Structures are given as C-alpha cells and as structure tokens.
Tab-separated table of C-alpha atoms and ligand atoms in Angstrom:
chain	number	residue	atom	x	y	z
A	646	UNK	CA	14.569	-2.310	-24.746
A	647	UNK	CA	16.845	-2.675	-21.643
A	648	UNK	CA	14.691	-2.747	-18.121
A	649	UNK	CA	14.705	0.814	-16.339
A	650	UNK	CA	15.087	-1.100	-12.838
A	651	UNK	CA	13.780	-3.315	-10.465
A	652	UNK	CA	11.006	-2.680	-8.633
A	653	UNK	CA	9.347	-5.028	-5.807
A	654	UNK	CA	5.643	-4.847	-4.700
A	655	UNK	CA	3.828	-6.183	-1.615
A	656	UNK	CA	0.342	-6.944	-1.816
A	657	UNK	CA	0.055	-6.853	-5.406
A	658	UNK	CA	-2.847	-9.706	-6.341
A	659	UNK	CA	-5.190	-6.930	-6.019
A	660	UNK	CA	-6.468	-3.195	-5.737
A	661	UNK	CA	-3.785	-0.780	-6.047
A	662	UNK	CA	-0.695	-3.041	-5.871
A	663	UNK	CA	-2.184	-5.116	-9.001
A	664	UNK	CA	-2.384	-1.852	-10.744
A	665	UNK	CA	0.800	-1.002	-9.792
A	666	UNK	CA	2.608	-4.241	-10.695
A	667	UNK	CA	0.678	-3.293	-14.313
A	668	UNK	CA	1.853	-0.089	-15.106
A	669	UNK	CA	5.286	-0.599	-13.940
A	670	UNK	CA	5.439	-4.197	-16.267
A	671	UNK	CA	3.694	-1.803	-19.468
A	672	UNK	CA	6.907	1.045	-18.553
A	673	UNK	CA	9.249	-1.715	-19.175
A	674	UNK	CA	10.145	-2.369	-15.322
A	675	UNK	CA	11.518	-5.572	-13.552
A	676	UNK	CA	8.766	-6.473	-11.376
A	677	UNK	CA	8.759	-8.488	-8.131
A	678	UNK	CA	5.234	-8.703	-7.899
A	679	UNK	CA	4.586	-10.705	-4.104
A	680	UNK	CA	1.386	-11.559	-2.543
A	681	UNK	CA	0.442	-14.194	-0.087
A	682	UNK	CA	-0.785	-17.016	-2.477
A	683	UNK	CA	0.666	-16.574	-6.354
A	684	UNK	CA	-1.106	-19.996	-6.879
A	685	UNK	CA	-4.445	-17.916	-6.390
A	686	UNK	CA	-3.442	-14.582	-7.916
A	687	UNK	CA	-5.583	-14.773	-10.939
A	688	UNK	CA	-5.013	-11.624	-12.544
A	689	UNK	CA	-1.235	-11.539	-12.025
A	690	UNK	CA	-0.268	-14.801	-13.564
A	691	UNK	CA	-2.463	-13.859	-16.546
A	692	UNK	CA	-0.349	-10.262	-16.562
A	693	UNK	CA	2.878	-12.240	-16.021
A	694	UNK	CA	2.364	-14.554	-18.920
A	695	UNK	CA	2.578	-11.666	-21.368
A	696	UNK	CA	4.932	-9.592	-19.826
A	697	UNK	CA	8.292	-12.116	-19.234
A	698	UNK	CA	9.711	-8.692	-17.272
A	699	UNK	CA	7.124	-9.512	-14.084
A	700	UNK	CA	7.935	-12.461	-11.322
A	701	UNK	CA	5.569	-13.412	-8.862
A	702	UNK	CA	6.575	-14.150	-5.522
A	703	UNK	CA	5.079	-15.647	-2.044
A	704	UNK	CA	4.933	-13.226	0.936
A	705	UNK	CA	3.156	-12.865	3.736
A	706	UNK	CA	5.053	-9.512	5.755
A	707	UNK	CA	3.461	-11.168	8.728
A	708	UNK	CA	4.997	-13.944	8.770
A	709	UNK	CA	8.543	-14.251	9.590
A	710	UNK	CA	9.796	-17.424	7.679
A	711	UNK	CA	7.971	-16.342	4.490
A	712	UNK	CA	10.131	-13.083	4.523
A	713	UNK	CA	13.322	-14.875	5.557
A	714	UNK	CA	12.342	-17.091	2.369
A	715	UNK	CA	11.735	-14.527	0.732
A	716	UNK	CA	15.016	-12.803	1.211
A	717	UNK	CA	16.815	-15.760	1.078
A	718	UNK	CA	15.735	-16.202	-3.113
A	719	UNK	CA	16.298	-12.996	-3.972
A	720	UNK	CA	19.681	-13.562	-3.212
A	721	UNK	CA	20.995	-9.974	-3.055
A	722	UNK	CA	19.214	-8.718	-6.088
A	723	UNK	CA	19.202	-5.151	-6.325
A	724	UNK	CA	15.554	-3.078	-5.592
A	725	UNK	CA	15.403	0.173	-7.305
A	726	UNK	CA	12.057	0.786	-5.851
A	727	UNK	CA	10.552	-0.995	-2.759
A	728	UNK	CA	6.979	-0.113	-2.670
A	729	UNK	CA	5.250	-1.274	0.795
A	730	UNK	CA	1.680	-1.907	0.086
A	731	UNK	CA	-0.057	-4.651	1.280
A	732	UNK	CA	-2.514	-3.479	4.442
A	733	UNK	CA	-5.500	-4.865	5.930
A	734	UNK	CA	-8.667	-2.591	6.415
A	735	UNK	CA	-10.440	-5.112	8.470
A	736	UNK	CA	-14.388	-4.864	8.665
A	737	UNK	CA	-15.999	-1.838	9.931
A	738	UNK	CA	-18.506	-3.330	12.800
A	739	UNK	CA	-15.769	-4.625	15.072
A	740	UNK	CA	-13.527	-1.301	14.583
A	741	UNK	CA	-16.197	0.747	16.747
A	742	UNK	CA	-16.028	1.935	20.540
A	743	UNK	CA	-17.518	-0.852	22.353
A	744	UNK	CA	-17.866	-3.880	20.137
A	745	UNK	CA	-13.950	-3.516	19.741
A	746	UNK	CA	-12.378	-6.985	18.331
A	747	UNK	CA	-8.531	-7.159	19.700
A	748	UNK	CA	-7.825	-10.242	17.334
A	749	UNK	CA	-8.151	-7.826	14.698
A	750	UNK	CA	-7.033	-4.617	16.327
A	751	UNK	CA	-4.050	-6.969	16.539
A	752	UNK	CA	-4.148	-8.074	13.463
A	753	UNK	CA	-4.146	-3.963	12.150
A	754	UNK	CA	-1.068	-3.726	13.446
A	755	UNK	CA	0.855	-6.847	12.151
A	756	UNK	CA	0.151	-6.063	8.402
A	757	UNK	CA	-0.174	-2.433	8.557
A	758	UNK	CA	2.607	-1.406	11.466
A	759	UNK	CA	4.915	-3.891	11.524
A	760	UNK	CA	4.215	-5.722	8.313
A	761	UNK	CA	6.128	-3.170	6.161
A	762	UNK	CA	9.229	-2.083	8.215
A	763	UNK	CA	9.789	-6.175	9.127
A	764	UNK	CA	10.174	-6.639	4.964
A	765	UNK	CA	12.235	-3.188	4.710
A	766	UNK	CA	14.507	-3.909	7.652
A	767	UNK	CA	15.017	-7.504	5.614
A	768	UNK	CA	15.363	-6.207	2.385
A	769	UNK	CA	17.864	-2.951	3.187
A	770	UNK	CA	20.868	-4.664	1.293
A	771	UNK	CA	18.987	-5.513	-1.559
A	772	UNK	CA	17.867	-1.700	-1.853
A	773	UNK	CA	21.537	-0.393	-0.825
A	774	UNK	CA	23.125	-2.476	-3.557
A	775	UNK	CA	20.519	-0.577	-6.411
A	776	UNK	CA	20.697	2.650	-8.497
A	777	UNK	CA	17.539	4.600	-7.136
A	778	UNK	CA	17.118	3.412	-3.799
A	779	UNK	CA	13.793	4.447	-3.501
A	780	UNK	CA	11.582	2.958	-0.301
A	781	UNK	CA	8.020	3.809	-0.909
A	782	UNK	CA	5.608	3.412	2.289
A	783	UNK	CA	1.109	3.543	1.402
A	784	UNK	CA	-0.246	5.767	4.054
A	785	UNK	CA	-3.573	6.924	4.396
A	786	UNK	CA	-5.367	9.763	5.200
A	787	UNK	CA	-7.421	7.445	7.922
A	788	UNK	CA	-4.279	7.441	9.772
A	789	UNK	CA	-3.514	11.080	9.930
A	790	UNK	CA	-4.026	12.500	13.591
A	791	UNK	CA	-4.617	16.285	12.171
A	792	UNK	CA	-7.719	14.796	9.526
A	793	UNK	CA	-9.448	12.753	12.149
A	794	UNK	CA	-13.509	14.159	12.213
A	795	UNK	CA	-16.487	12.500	12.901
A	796	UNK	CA	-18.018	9.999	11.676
A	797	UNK	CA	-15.064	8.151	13.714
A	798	UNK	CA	-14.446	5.013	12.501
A	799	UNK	CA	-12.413	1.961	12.328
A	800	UNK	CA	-10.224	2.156	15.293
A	801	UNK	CA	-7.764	-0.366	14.665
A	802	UNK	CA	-7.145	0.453	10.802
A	803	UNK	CA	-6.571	4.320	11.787
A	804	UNK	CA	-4.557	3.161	14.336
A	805	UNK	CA	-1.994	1.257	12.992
A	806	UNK	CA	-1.888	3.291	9.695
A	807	UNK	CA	-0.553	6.313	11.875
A	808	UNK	CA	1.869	3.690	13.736
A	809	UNK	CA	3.040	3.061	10.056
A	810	UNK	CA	3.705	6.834	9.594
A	811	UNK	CA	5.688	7.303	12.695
A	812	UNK	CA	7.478	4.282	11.490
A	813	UNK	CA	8.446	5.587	8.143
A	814	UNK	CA	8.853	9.119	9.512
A	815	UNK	CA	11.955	7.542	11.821
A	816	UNK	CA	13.281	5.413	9.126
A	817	UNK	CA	13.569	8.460	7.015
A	818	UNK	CA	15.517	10.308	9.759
A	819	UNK	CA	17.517	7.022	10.002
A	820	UNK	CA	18.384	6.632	6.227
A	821	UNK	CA	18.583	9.986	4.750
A	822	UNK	CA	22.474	10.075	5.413
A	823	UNK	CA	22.591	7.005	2.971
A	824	UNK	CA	21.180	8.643	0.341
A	825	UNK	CA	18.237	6.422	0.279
A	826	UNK	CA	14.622	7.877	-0.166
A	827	UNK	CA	12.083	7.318	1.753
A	828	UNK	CA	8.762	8.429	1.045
A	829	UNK	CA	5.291	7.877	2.119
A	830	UNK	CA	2.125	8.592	-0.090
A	831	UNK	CA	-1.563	8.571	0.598
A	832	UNK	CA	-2.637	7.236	-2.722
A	833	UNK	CA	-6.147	8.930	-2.067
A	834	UNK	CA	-10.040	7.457	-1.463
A	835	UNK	CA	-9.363	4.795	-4.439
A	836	UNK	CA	-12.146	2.731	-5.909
A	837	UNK	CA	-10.673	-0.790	-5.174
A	838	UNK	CA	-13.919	-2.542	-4.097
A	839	UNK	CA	-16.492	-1.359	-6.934
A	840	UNK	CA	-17.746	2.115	-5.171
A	841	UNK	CA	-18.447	3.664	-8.703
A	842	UNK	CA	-20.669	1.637	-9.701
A	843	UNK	CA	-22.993	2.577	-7.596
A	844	UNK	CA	-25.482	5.517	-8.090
A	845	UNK	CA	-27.411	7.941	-6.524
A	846	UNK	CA	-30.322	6.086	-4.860
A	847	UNK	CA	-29.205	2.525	-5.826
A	848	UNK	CA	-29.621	0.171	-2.550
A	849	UNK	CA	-26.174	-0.364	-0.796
A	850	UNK	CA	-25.693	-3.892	-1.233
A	851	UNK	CA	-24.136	-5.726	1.757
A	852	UNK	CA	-20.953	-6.842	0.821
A	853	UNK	CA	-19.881	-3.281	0.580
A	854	UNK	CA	-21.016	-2.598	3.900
A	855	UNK	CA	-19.209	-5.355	5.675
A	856	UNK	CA	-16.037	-3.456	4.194
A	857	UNK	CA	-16.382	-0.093	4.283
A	858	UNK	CA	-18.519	1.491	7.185
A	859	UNK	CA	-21.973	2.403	5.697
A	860	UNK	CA	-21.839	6.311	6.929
A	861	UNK	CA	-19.118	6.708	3.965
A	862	UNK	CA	-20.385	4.866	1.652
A	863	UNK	CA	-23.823	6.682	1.673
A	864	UNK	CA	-20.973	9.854	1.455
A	865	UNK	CA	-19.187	8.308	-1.500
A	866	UNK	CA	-22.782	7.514	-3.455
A	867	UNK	CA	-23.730	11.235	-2.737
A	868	UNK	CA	-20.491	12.994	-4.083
A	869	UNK	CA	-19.095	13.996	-1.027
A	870	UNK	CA	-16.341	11.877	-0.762
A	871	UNK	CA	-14.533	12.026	-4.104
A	872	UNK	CA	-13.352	8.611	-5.354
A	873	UNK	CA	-10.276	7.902	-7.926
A	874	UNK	CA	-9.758	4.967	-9.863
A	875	UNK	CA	-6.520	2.651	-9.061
A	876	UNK	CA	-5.126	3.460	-12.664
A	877	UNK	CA	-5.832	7.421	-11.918
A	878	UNK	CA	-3.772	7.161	-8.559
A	879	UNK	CA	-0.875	5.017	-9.506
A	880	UNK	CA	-0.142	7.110	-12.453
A	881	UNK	CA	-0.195	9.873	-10.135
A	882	UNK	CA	2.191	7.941	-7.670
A	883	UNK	CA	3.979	6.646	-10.652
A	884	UNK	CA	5.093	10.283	-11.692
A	885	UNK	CA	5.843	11.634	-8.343
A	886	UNK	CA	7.844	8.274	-7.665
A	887	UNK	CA	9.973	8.660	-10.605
A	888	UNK	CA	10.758	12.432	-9.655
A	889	UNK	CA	11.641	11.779	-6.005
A	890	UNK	CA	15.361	12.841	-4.840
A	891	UNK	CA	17.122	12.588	-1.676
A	892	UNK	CA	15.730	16.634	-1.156
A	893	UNK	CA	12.450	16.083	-1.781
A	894	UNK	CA	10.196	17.374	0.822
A	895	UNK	CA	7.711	17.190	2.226
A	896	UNK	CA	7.884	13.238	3.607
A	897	UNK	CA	4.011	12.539	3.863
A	898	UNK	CA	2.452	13.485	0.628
A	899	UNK	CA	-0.823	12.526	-1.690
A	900	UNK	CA	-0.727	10.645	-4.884
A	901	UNK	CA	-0.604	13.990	-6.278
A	902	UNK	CA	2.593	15.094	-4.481
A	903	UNK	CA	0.831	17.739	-2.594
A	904	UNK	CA	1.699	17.748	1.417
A	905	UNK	CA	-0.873	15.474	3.774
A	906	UNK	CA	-0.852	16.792	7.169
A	907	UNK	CA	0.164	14.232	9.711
B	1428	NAP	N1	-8.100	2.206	-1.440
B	1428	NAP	C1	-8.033	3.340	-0.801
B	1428	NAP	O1	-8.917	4.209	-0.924
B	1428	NAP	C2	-6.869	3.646	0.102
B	1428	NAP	C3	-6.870	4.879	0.788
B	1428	NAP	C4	-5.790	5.189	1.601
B	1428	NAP	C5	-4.736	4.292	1.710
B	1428	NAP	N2	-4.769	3.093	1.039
B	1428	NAP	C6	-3.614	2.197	1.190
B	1428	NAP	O2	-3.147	1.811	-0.094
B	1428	NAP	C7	-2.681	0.459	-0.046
B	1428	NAP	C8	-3.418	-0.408	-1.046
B	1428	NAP	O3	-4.816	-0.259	-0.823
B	1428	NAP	P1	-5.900	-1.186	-1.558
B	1428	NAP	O4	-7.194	-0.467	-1.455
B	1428	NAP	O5	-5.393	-1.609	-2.875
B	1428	NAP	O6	-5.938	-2.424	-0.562
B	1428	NAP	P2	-6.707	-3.831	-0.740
B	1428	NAP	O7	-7.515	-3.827	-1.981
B	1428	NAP	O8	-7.380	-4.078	0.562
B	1428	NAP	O9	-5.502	-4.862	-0.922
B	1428	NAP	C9	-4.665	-5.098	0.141
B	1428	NAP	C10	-3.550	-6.009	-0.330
B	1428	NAP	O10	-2.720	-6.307	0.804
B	1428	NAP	C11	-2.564	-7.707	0.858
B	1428	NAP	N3	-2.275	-8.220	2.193
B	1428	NAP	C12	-3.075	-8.231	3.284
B	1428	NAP	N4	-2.444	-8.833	4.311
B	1428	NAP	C13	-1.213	-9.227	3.847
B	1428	NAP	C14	-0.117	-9.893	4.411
B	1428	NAP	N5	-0.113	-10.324	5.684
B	1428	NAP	N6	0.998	-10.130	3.640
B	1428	NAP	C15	1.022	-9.716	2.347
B	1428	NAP	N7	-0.009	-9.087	1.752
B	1428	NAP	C16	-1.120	-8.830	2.500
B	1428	NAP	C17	-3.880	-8.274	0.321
B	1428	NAP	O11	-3.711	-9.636	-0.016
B	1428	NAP	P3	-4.904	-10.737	0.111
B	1428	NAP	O12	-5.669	-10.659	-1.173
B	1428	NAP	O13	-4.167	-12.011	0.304
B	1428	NAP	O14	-5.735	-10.334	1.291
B	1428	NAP	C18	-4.071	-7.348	-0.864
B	1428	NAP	O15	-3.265	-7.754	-1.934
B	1428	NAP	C19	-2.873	0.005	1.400
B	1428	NAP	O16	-1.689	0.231	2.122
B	1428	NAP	C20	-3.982	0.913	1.902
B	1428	NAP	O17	-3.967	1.049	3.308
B	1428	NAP	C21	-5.814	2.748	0.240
C-alpha cells in the first residue's frame, strides 16, 4: 500500500506526540517522528522497528543549529502535515504570583512561543513543495484569555501558550493566500502523566503534584475536570486534521472540531 503522505511531528517521544507518531505509522503515513534525544526515545524506536514507514529524528525547536540540522537533512522533502507539538508545562510552584521563576518563565516561551514558529518559518519550503500543506499548531485551553478563572495558575505556561495563539493566528492571516492551512487545536485535558489511575480518595502522590498544580488534580480525582486519553484525542485530531480545507473555520478549535474561544 502506497504512503498517504508525509507527516512530521515535534515532541513525539512522549504523551500526545508519541500517540500521534502511532496512529499516523498504523494509517499507513510517512512519519518524521523528532524529539530531542532519539537515542533515549524508548517507545519510538521500538514503534519504528516494526513500522519501516516511521524515521526518527533529533530536534530541539530551541535550539537553532539543531533546526538548521535539521532542515539541512531533510533536504527539501515534502511535509503534508507539520504538526507543532512539543511544549513545556514547567512545574506548578514556581508559576505562582510571588515565587515567580524567570529562568523558566523564559524558558515557557522558548519551547512554547517561539519554539514552533522558529521550526515552521524553517520548514515553509518543505510544506510548500507537498500535496496537503497542512500546518497544525497544539494550543491549549490554559492559554485562552476568555477561559481564564480561578484557581489561577501557572503563569508562564498560560502565558506563552496564548503568545503561541497570536502567533499562529498571524501566520494564518499571512499564509492563507498560499493555500496553506493553518490550524490550531486544543487537544483537550489529556491523561499524559497517569491522572486516571487515580481514584476517589486515593492519596495524591507527589510526583503528580510537582507537575500539575494540586488544586486540579484534587478537581480531576473528583470528576470535575473531565480527562481524555491520548488515543481518544488524537483520533479526534486525526479526523478533523484529515477534513481540514483552506475554508475551514473557525482557526482555534478542540480536538473535537468545535470552536475554543480565544
Ligand atoms: N495534555 C494535556 O492535557 C494538554 C492540554 C492542552 C494542551 N496540550 C498541548 O498538547 C501538546 C502535547 O501535550 P503533552 O501533554 O503530550 O505534553 P508532554 O507530555 O509534556 O510532552 C511534551 C513533549 O514536548 C517535548 N519538548 C519539550 N521541550 C522541547 C524542545 N525544546 N524541543 C523539542 N521537544 C521538546 C518533550 O520532550 P522531552 O521528553 O525531551 O522533554 C515531550 O516530547 C503540547 O503542546 C501541550 O501544550 C496538552
């Protein structure tokens, strides 16, 4: 069976990117899987030596040799699909009002903000030269202005998350006359760090709380906050991915395709 495109992933060694560097491999895709350290990314060379139809790839979108590498080995290969997910969430303690740590405010902003549209801006040709021409951005709900309610938390991570958004909502402006779609998706409150598991009265233990701040995790254990797996969300993103067009609207959506308020 002949591949149904290419299709290049940041931050794919884990959570949502590993699922999504999966599905796509299972569908019969040409995947440029890319994390920081492939030598360490268990999970994907196991995937990879299975499927011959997934590569794996250094990249750190901070760093600007490893995407000028990068760029330089793909050589002008064609990218269907350019999904931009790598982020970092960053603990919750130094994210609040008054214990604020700038190295990793700073930090927020390198992988979340500028991260994704310093890869993009590299790899434009590469998604010119395709069929689909499809530039997908992760967004999040922590980022959107109109959500924001308290508990307020983790400054920096909101922060540069709605950076990112105004970021992808000029780039759309920007590239629309190309015909190239852009498109950015809150994949939804995804279990990536082993929420689930956890039930009603179980004791928190601490490595969750040095992730996620503990008022939503005690919010998550009680049903409040809904949780999806990452196979439930990128089949949703998979779907509404595949029926994108240059008319789609509206630009900011969740995995589901419904409209996320900025
Ligand atoms: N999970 C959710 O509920 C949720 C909700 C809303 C939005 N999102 C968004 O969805 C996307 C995926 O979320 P996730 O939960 O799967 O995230 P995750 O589990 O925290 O994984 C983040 C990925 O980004 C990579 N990364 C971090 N810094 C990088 C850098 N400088 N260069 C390249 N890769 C880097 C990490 O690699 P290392 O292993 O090397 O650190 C990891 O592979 C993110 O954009 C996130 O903001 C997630």
């Amino acid at each position: 069976m002949s591949s149904l495109g290419t299709i290049f992933i940041t931050g794919s060694n884990r959570g949502i990117g590993l699922e999504f560097a999966k599905q796509y491999s299972l569908k019969n895709w040409d995947v440029i899987a890319t994390c920081r350290n492939t030598n360490k990314a268990e999970e994907l060379i196991e995937l990879s030596k299975n499927n011959n139809n997934l590569s794996l790839m250094d990249l750190d979108i901070t760093n600007k040799d490893s995407v000028e590498e990068l760029a330089n080995k793909l050589d002008g290969k064609p990218i269907d699909i350019l999904i931009n997910n790598a982020a970092y969430l960053g603990p919750p303690e130094p994210q609040k009002f008054g214990q604020i740590d700038y190295n990793i405010f700073s930090e927020s902003f390198e992988v979340n903000a500028i991260g994704p549209i310093r890869i993009t801006e590299k790899l434009i040709n590469n998604v010119r030269k395709s069929d689909m021409k499809k530039i997908i951005f992760l967004g999040s709900g922590a980022g959107s202005i109109t959500q924001i309610m308290p508990p307020v938390t983790l400054y920096s991570y909101r922060a540069s998350k709605a950076a990112l958004h105004l970021v992808v909502n000029n780039l759309y402006h920007d590239l629309h006359s190309e015909n190239i779609i852009v498109s950015l998706i809150n994949p939804g409150m995804v279990d990536t760090r082993g929420f689930l598991d956890l039930k009603l009265g179980d004791p928190i233990p601490e490595h969750l709380t040095k992730m996620v701040p503990i008022t939503l995790i005690k919010m998550i254990q009680e049903g409040k906050i809904p949780m999806i797996t990452s196979l439930e969300s990128v089949q949703n993103m998979m779907q509404y991915i595949d029926q994108l067009s240059i008319d789609t609207k509206p630009l900011f959506v969740n995995c589901d395709g419904t409209p996320m308020p900025w």
